[in-house]
Coordinates of C-alpha atoms in Angstrom, one line a residue:
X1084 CA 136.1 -127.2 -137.9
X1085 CA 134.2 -130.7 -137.2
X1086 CA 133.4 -131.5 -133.1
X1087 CA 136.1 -133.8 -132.7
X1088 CA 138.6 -131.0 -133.6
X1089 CA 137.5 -129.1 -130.9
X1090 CA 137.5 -132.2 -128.5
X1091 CA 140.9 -132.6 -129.7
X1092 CA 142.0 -129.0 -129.2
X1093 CA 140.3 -129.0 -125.5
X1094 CA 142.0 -132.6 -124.8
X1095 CA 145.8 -131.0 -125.7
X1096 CA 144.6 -128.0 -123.2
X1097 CA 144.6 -130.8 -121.0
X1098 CA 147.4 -132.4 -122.1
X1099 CA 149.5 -129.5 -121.3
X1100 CA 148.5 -129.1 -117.6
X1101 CA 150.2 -132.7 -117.7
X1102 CA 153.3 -131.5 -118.3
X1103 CA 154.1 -129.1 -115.8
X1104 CA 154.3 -131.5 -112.6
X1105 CA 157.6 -133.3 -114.0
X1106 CA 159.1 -129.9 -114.7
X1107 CA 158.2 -128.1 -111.4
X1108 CA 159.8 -131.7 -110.3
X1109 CA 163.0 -130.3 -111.9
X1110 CA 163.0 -127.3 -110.8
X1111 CA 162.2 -128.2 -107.5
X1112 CA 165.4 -130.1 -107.5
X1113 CA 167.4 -127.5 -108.8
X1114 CA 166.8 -125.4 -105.9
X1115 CA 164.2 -123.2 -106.8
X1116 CA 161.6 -122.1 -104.0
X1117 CA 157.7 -122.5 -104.7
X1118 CA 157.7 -118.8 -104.8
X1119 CA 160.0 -118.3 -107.5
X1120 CA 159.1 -121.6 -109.5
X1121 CA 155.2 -120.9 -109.3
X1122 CA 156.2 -116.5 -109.9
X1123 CA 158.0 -117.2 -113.0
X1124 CA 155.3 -119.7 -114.7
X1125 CA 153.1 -116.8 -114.3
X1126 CA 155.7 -114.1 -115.0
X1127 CA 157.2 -115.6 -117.9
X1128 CA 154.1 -116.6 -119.1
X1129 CA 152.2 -113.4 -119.3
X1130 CA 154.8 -111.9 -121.0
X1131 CA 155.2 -114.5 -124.0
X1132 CA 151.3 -114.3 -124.5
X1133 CA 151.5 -110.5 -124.3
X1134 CA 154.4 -110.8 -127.4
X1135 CA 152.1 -113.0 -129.2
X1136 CA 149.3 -110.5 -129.0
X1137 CA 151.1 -108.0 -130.5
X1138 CA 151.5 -109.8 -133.7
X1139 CA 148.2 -110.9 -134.2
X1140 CA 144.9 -109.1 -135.2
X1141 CA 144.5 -106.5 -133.1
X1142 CA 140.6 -106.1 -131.4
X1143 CA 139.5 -102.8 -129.4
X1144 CA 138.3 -104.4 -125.8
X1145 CA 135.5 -102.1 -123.7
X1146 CA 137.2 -101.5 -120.0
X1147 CA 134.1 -104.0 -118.6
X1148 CA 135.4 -106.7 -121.3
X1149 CA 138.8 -106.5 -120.2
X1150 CA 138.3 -106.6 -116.5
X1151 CA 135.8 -109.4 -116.6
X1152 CA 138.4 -111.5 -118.8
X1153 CA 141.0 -110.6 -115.6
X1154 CA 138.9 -111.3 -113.1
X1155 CA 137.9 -114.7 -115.3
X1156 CA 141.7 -115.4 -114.5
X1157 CA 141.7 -115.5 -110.9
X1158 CA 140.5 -119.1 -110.7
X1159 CA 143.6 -120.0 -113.1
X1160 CA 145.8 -118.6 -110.1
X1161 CA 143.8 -119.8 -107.1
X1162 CA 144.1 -123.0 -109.0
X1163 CA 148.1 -122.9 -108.3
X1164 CA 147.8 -121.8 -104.7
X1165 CA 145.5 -123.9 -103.3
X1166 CA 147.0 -126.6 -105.0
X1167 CA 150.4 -126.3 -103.4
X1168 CA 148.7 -125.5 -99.8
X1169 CA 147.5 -129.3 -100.3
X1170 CA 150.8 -130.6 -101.3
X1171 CA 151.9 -129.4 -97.5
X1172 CA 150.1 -132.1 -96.2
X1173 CA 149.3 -134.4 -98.2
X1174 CA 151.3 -137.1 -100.3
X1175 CA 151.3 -135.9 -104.0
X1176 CA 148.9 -138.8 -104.7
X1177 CA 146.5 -137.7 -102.6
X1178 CA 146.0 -134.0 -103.6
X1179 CA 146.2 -135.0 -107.3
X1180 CA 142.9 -136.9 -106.2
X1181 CA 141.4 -134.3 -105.0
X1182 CA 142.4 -131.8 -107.7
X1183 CA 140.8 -134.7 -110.1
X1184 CA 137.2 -133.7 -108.9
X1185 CA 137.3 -131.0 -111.1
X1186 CA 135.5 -134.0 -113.6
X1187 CA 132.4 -133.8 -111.5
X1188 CA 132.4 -130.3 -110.4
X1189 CA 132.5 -129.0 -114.2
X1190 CA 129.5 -130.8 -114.7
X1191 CA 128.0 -129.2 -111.6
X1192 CA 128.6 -126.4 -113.0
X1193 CA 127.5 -126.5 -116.3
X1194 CA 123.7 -128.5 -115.1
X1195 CA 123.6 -125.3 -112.3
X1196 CA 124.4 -122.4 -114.2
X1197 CA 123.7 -123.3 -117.7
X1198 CA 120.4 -125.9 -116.8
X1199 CA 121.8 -128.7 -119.2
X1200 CA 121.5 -132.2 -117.2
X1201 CA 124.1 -134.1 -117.1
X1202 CA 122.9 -137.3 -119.6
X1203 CA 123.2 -141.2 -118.2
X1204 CA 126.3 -141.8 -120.5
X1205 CA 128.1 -138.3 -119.2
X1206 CA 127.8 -139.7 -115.6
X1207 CA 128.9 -143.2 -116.2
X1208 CA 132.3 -141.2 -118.1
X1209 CA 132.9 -139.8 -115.1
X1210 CA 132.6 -142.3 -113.0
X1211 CA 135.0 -144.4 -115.3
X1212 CA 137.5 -141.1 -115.1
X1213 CA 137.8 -141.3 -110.8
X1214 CA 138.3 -144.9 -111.3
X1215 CA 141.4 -144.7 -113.8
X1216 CA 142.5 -141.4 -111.3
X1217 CA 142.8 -143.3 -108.2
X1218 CA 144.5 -146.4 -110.1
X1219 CA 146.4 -143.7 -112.0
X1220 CA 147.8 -142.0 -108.6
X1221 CA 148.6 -145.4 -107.2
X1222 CA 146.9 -144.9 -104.6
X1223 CA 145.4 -148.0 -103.5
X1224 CA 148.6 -149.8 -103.5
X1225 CA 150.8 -147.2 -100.7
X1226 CA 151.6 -148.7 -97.4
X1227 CA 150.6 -145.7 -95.8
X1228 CA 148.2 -142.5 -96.9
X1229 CA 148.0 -139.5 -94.7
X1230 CA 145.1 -137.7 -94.8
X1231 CA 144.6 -134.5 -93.5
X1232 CA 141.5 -131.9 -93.5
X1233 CA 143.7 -129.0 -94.1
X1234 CA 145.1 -130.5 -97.0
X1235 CA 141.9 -131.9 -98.1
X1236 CA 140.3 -128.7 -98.0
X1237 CA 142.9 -126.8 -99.8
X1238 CA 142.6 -129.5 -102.0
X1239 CA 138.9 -129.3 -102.9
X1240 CA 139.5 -125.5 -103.1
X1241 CA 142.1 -126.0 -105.8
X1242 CA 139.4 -128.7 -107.8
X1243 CA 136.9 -126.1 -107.5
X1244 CA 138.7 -123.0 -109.1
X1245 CA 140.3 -125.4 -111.5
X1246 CA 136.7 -126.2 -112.4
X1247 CA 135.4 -122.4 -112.5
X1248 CA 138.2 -121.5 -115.1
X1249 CA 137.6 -124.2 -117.5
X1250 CA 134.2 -122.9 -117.4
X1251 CA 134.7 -119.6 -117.7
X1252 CA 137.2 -119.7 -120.5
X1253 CA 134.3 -120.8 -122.6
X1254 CA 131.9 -118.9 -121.4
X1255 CA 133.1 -115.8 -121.5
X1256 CA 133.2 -113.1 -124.0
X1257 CA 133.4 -115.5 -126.4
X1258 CA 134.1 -113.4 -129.5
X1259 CA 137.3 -112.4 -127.9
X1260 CA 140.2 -113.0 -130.3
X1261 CA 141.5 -116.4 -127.9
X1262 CA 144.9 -115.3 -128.1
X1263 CA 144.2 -111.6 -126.6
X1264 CA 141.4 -113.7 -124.3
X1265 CA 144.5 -116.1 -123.3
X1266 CA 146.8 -113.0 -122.3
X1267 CA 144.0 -111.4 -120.7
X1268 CA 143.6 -114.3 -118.1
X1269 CA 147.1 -115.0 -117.5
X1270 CA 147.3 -111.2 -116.3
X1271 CA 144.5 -111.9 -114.1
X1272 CA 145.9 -115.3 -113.2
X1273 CA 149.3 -113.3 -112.5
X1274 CA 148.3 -110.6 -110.2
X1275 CA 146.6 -113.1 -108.3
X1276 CA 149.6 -115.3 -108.2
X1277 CA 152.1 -111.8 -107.1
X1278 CA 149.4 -111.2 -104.4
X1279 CA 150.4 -114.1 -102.3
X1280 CA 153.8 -115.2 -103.5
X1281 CA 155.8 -111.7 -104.1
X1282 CA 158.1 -111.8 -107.3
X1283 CA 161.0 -111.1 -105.6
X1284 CA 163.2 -113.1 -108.1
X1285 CA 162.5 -110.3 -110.2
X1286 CA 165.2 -108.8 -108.6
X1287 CA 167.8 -110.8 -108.1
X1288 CA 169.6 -111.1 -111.4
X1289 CA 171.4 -114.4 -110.8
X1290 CA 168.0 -116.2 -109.8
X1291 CA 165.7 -114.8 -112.9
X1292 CA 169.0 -115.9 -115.3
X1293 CA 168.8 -119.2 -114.1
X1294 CA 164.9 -118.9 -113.6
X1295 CA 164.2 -118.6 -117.4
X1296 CA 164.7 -122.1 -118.9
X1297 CA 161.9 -123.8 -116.5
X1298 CA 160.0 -120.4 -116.5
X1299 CA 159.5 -120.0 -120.2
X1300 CA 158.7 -123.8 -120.5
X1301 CA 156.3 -123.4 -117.4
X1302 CA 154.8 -121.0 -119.4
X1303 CA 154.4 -121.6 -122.3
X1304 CA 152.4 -125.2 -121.4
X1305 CA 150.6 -123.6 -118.1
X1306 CA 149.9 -120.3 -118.7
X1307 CA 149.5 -119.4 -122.7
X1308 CA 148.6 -123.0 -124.0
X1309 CA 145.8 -124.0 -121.8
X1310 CA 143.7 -120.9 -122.0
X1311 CA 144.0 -120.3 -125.9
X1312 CA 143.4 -123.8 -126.4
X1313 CA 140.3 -123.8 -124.3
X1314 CA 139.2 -120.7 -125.9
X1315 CA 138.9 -122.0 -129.1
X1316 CA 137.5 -125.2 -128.2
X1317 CA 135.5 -124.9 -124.7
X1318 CA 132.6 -122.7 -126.6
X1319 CA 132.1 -125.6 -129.1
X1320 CA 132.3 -128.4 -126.9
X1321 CA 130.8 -127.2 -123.5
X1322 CA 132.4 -126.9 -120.2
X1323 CA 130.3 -130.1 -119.4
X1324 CA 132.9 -132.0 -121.8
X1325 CA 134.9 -129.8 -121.6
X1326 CA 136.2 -131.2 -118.3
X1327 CA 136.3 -134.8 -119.2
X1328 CA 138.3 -133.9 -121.9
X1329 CA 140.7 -132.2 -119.8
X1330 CA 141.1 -135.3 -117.8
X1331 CA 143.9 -136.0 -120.2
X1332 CA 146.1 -133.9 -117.8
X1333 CA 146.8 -137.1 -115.5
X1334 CA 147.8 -139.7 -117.8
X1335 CA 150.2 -137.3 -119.6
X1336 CA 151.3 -136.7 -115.7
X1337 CA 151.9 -140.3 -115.1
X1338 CA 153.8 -140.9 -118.6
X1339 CA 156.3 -138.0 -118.2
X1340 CA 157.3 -138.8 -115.1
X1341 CA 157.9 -142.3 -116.6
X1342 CA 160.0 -140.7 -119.6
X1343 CA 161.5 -137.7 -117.8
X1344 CA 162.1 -138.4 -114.2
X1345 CA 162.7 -142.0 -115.1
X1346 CA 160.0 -143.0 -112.5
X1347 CA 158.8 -146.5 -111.6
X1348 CA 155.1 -146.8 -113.0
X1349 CA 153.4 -150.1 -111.8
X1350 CA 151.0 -151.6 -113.9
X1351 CA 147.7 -150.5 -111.9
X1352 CA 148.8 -147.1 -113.0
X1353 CA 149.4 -147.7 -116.3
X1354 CA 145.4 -149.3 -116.0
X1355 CA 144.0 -146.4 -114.8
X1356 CA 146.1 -144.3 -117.5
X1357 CA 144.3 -146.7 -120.1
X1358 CA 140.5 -146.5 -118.0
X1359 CA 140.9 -142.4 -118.5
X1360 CA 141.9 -142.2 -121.9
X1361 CA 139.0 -144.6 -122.6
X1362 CA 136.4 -142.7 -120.6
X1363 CA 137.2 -139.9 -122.3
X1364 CA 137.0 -141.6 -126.0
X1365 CA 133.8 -143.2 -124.8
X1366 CA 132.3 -139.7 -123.8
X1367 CA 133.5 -138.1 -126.6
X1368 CA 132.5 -140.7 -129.3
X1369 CA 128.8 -140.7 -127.2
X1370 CA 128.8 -137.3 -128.4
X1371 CA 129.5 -137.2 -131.9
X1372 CA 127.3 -140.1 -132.9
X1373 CA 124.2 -138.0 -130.7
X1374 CA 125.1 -134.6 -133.2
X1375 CA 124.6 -136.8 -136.3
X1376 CA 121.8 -138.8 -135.4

């Protein structure tokens, strides 16, 4: 496959993250606790990848490759915890802010642990992409903003790990078939996830029955899609661009809960929805013209 059909790949990843806010929205309204709604995205959704693997080409893993594709998983869960720690004191536009950092901190990562520099066009992409966020979030237009340090931390802590696991989907063992990768770090995503929220829907009949509908839909676009989509496109593209492309997760945030929920969108959001889906072409056609001259 050409670049751009990685990009495109890696962008959907993103894409699908942007789903899952209206839905938890749903849930939320439905009744469902955190526990249960946050459990079952992870249950559900290590099950369904598990049923995929088994109908694919099969590839014999060492004990250290499996384990280090769990462990790779952990951020993926973290990801979820921390970022409903931030939610308990912050307004939703607020921690989906600070979640957005992951932009910047990919790159970090990428320039620390891989030594590629972050070119002059890359930086000005990114910049661009915090621009369209905060418009996107409406953030500048609320009569009143709380902000707390315990929310901003928990926050930054989710942007972080959010960060680490788009850059170590791509990074590591990258010969792994990416469906049996995907599987792998939804069971380490999982555990983590059972470790501080209990799956104790698991056994109450009535609550899993009714569970199953958001849970299969929460996992299918949070926990299966995302990984095997960045684990066929992540190695190709870098994690550097990799996270720019994932930006795509806020504007397909923003239009769902348009189309879904029905939501008023103002205009400065639907600017900031346009500023980050032209950052990312910009960054993205920067890079294909640089392969082919």
């Amino acid at each position: 496959m050409k670049l751009w059909h990685y990009a495109l790949i890696v962008f959907l990843g993103g894409c699908c993250y942007g789903i899952l806010s209206t839905f938890v929205k749903l849930a939320y309204a439905t009744g469902f606790t955190v526990n249960a709604v946050t459990g079952g995205q992870y249950f559900f959704g290590t099950v369904l990848a598990w049923l995929v693997v088994l109908f694919t080409k099969k590839q014999k893993l060492t004990g250290k490759q499996t384990v280090k594709l769990m462990l790779s998983g952990i951020p993926s869960g973290l990801t979820g915890i921390f970022y409903f720690q931030s939610l308990q004191t912050l307004d939703a536009s607020l921690a989906i802010i600070f979640l957005f950092q992951f932009v910047w901190i990919g790159t970090l990562f990428e320039w620390v642990l891989q030594k590629k520099r972050p070119a002059p066009i890359k930086l000005i992409s990114i910049a661009i992409l915090l621009i369209g966020s905060v418009l996107a979030a409406n953030i500048l237009f609320q009569e009143r903003t709380a902000l707390s340090w315990q929310g901003t931390l928990w926050g930054m802590l989710a942007a972080l790990t959010f960060a680490a696991f788009i850059f170590l989907s791509g990074s590591v063992e990258k010969e792994t078939p990416p469906m049996l990768k995907s599987a792998l770090l939804a069971t380490g995503a999982a555990i983590t996830v059972f470790i501080v929220f209990p799956p104790t829907f698991l056994f109450d009949v009535t609550v899993l029955t009714d569970l199953i509908p958001y849970g299969l839909l929460l996992g299918v676009f949070g926990v299966v899609l995302p990984p095997l989509l960045f684990s066929i496109g992540m190695p190709h593209v870098g994690s550097g661009l990799g996270t720019i492309l994932t930006a795509s997760e806020l504007p397909v945030a923003v239009m769902m809960s348009s189309l879904v929920l029905a939501e008023q969108v103002s205009w400065p959001q639907w600017l900031g929805v346009a500023i980050i889906l032209g950052g990312i072409a910009s960054s993205n056609l920067r890079r294909a013209n640089a392969k082919q001259s």
